Amino acid sequence: MRIVLFVSIALVALLGLRHIAAVATNYDQDGTLKKGQRLCHLVSALILWASCASSIYDQSFVPLIIGILVEYMVRHAIIRSGQR
């Protein structure tokens, strides 16, 4: 079970790294980053990495799942607020 946990943590950490790469290159899958998208990517990476750290500390999937859900909700809330 621990192997599955650490593989899951590694995958979520890679998702956070993908957000950092988008900020560093100023480019993501939708093209060049617009104003405010850099901060959104940084917040997403921080949330994902914090959930990884909590999951390592607790040795459970719960913080990892909560972190993924919170990151998804925050990212979509930021996207919706920018469309107004």
XYZ file of C-alpha atoms in Angstrom, residues 2-45:
44
model
C 2.892 2.371 0.706
C 4.193 1.988 -2.826
C 0.844 3.086 -4.243
C 0.819 6.049 -1.851
C 4.281 7.215 -2.863
C 3.557 6.761 -6.573
C 0.411 8.879 -6.101
C 2.418 11.518 -4.257
C 4.995 11.568 -7.046
C 2.298 12.043 -9.689
C 0.709 14.937 -7.800
C 4.139 16.501 -7.257
C 4.749 16.268 -11.009
C 1.471 18.099 -11.620
C 2.744 20.867 -9.353
C 6.022 20.888 -11.250
C 4.068 21.270 -14.477
C 2.516 24.453 -13.081
C 5.966 25.782 -12.173
C 7.234 24.958 -15.672
C 4.320 26.916 -17.136
C 5.266 29.947 -15.041
C 8.958 29.623 -15.926
C 8.314 29.359 -19.664
C 5.300 31.718 -19.654
C 3.472 29.108 -21.729
C 0.928 26.368 -20.996
C -1.256 24.035 -23.069
C -3.554 26.923 -24.019
C -0.745 29.175 -25.255
C 0.968 32.181 -23.751
C -0.029 32.996 -20.178
C -2.265 36.007 -19.725
C -2.235 38.498 -16.888
C -3.035 36.745 -13.607
C -2.463 33.227 -14.873
C 1.048 33.073 -13.432
C -0.321 33.610 -9.934
C -3.015 30.982 -10.536
C -0.361 28.458 -11.569
C 1.801 29.292 -8.550
C -1.131 28.913 -6.144
C -2.038 25.589 -7.752
C 1.524 24.310 -7.383
